[in-house]
Short mmCIF file of N, CA and C in Angstrom, two decimals:
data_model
loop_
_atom_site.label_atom_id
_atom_site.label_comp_id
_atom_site.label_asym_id
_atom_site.label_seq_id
_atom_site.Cartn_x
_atom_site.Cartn_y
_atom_site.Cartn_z
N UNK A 227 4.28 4.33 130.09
CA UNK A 227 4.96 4.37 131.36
C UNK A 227 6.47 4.42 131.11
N UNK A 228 7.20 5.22 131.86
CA UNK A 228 8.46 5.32 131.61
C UNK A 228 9.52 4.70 132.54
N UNK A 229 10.05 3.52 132.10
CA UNK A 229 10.45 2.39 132.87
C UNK A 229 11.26 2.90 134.07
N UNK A 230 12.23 4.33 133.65
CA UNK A 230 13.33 4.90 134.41
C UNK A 230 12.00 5.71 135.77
N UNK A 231 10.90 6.19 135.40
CA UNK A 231 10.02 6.21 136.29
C UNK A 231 9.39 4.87 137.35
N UNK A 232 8.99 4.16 136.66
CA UNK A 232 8.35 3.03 137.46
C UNK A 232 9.40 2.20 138.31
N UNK A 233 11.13 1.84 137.74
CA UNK A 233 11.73 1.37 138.54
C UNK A 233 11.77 -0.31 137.95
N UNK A 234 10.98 0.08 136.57
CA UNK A 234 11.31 -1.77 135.95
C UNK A 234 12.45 -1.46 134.85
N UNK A 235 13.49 -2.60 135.09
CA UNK A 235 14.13 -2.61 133.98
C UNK A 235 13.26 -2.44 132.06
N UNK A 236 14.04 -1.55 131.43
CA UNK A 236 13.70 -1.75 130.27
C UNK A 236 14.18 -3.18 129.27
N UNK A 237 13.29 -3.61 128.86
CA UNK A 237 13.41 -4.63 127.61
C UNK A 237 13.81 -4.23 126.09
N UNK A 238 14.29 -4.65 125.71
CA UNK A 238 14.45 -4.30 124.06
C UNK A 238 14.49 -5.93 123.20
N UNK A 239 13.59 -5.97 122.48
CA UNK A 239 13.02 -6.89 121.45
C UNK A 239 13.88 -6.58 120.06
N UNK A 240 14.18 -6.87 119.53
CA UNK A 240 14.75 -6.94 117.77
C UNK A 240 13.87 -7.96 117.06
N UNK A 241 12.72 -7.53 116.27
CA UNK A 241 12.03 -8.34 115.65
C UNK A 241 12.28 -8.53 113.73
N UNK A 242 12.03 -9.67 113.06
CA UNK A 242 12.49 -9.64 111.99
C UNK A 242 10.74 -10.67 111.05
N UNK A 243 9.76 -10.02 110.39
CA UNK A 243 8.62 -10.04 110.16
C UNK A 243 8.70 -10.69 108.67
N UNK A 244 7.59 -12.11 108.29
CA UNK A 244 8.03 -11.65 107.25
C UNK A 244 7.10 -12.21 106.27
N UNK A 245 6.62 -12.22 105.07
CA UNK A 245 5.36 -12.98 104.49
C UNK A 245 5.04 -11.60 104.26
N UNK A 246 3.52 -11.08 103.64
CA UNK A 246 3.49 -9.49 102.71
C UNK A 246 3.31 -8.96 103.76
N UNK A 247 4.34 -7.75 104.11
CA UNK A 247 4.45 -6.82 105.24
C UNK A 247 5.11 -5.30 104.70
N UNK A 248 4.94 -5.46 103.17
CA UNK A 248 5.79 -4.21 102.70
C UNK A 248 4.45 -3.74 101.87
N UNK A 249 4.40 -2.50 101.88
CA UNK A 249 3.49 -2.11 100.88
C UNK A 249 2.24 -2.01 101.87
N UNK A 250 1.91 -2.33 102.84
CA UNK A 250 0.66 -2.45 103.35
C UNK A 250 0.58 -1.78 104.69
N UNK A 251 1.48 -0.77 104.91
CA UNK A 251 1.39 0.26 105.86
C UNK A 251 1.57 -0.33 106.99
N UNK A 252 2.62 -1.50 107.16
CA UNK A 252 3.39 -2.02 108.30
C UNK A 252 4.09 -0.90 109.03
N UNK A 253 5.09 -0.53 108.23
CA UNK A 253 6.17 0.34 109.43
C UNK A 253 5.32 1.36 110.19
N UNK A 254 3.94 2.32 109.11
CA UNK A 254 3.47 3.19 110.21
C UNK A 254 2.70 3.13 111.00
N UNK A 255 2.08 2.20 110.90
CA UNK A 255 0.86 1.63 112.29
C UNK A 255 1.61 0.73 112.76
N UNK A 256 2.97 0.12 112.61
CA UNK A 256 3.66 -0.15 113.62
C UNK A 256 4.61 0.84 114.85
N UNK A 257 4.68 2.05 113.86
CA UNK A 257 5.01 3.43 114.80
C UNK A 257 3.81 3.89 115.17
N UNK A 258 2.82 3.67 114.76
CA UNK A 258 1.50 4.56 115.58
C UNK A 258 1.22 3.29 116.88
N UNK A 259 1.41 1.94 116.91
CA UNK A 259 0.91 1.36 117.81
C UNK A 259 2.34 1.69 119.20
N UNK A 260 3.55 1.40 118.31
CA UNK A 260 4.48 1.90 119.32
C UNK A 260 4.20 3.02 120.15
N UNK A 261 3.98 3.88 119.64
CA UNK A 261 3.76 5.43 120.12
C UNK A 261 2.56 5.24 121.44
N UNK A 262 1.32 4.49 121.15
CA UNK A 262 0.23 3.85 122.06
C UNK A 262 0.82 3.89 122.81
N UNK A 263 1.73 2.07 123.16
CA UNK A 263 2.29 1.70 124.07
C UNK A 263 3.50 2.18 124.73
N UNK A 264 4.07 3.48 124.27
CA UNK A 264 5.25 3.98 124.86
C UNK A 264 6.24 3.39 124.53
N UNK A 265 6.25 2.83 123.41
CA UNK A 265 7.63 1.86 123.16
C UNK A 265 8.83 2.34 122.35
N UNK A 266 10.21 2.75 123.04
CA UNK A 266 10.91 3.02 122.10
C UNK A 266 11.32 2.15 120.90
N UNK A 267 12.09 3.09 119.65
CA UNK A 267 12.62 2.01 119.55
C UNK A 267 12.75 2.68 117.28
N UNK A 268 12.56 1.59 116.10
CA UNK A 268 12.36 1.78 115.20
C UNK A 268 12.21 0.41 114.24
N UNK A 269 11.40 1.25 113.14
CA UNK A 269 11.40 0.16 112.00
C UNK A 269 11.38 0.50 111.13
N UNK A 270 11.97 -0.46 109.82
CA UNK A 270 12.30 -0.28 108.55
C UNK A 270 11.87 -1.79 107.53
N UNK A 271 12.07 -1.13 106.50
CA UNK A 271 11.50 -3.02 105.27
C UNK A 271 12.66 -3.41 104.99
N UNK A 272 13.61 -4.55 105.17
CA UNK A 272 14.51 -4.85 104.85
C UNK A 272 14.20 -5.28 102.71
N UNK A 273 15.35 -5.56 102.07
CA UNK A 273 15.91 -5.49 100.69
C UNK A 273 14.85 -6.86 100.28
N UNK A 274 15.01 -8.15 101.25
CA UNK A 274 14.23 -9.39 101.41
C UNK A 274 12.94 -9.31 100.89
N UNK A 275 11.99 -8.12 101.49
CA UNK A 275 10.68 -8.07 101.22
C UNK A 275 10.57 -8.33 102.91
N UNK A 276 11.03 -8.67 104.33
CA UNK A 276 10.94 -8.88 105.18
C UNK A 276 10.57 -6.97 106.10
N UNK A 277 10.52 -7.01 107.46
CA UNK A 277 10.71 -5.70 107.71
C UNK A 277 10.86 -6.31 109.11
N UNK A 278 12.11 -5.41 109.42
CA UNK A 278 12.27 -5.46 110.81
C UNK A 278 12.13 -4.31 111.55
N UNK A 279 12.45 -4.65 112.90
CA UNK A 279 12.29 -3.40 114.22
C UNK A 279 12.47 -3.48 115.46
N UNK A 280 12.84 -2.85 116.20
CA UNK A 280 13.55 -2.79 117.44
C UNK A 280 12.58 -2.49 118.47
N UNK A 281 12.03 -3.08 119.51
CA UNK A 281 11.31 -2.15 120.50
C UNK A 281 11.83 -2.39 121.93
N UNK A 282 11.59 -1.15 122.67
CA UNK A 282 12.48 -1.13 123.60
C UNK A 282 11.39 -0.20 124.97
N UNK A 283 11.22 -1.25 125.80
CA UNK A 283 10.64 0.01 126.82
C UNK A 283 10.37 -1.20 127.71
N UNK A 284 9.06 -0.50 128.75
CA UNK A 284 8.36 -1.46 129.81
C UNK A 284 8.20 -2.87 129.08
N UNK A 285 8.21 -3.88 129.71
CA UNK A 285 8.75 -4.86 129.31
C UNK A 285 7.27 -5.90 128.89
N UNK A 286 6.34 -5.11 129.76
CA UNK A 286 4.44 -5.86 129.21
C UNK A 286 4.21 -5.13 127.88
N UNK A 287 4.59 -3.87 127.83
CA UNK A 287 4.50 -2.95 126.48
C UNK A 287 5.36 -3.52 125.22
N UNK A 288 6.52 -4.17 125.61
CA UNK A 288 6.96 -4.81 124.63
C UNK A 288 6.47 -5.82 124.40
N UNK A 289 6.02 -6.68 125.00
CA UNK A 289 5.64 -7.79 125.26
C UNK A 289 4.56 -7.25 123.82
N UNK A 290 3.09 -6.61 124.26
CA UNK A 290 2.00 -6.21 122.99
C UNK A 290 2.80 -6.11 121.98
N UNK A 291 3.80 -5.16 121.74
CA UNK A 291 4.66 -4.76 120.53
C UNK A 291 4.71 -6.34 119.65
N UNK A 292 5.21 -7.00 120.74
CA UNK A 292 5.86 -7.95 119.32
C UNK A 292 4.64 -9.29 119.47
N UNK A 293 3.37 -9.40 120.09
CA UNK A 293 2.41 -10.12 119.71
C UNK A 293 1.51 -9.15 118.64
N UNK A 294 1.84 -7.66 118.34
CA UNK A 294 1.11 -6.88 117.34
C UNK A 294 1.79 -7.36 116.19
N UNK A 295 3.18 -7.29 116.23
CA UNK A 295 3.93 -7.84 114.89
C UNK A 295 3.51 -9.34 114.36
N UNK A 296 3.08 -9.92 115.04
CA UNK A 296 2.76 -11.08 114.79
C UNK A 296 1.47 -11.34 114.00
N UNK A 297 0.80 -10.40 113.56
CA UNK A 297 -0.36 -9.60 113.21
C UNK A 297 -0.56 -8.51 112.12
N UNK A 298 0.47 -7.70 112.63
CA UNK A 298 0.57 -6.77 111.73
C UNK A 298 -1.08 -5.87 111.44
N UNK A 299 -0.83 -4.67 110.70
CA UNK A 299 -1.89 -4.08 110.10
C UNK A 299 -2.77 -5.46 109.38
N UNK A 300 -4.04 -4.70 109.41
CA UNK A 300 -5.29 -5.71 108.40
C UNK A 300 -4.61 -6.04 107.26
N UNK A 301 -3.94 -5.25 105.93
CA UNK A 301 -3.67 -5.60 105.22
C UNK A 301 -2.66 -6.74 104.69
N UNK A 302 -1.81 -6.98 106.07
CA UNK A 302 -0.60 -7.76 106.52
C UNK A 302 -0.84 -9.48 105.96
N UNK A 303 0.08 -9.85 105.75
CA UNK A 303 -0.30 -11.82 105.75
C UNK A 303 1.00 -11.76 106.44
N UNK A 304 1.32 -11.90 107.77
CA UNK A 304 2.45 -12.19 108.32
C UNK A 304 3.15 -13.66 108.44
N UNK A 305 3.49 -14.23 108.11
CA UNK A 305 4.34 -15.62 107.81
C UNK A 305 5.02 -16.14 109.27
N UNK A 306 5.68 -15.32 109.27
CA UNK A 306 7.01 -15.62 110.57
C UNK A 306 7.04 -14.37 111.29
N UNK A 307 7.80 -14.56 112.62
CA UNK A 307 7.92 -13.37 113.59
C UNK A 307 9.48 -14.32 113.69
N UNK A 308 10.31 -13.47 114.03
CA UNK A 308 11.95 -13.91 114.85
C UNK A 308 11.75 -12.93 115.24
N UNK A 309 12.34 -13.47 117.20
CA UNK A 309 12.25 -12.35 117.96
C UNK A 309 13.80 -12.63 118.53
N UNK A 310 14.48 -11.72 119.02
CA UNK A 310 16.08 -11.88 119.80
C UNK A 310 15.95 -10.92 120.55
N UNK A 311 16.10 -10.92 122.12
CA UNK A 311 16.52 -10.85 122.70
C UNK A 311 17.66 -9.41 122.88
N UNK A 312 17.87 -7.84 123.30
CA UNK A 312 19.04 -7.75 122.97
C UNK A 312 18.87 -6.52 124.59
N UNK A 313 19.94 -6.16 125.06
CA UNK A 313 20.37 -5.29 125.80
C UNK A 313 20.07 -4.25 125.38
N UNK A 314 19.10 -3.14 126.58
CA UNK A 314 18.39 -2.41 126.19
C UNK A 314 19.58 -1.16 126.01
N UNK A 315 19.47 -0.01 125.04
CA UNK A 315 20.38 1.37 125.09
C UNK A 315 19.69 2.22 125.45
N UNK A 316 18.56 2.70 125.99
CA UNK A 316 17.73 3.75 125.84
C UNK A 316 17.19 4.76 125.09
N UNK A 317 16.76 3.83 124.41
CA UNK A 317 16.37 5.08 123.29
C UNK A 317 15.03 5.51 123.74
N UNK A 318 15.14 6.86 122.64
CA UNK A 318 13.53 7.52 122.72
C UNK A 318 13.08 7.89 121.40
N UNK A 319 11.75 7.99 121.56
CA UNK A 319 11.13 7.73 120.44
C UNK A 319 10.53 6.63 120.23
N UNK A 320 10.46 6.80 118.19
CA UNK A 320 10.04 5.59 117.52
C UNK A 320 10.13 6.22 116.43
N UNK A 321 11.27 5.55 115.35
CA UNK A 321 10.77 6.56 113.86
C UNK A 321 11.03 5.31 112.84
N UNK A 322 10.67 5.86 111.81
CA UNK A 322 10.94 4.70 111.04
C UNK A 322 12.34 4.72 110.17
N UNK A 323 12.79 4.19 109.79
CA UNK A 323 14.09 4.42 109.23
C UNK A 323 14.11 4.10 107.60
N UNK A 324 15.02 3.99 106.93
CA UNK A 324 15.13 3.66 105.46
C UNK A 324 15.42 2.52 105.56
N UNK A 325 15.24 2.03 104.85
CA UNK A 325 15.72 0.65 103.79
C UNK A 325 17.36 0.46 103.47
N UNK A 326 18.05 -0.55 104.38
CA UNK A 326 19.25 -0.21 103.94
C UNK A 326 19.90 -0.85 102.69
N UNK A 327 20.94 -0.79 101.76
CA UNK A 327 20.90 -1.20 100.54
C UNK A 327 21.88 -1.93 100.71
#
């Protein structure tokens, strides 16, 4: 659902994941579940071994987004979720990004 359609403010989540979430096909079934729920937004594995990501859309859709992170793919042992809060920009999409150094 496209929030600028329905007339609900958009949400944007900044999530920061962390316990084995690299190597186990986090970022892309976290872009394939985004993509599901219509959620803009992106993710990447931070240097830590952690992986974070941004999601941004209808605000129940985010809502799934970051109880999926909390979860992660089967292969996942997720540890911690930090979630913040941030002012939505509108993005579109969902891609995954690099690793910044």
């Amino acid at each position: 659902m496209d929030t600028r359609q329905s007339g609900l403010a958009a949400t944007r989540r900044r999530v920061v994941v962390t316990g084995e979430v690299q190597g186990v096909f986090f970022r892309d079934t976290c872009r394939r579940t985004a993509l599901q729920y219509r959620v803009a937004g992106w993710v990447r594995n931070l240097p830590d071994g952690s992986v974070e990501a941004v999601f941004e859309g209808e605000p129940h859709h985010v809502a799934l987004l970051v109880e999926w992170a909390g979860q992660g793919p089967p292969a996942a042992a997720v540890r911690q979720v930090s979630v913040v809060d941030e002012e939505a920009e509108g993005l579109e999409g969902f891609e995954v990004r690099s690793t910044p150094y």
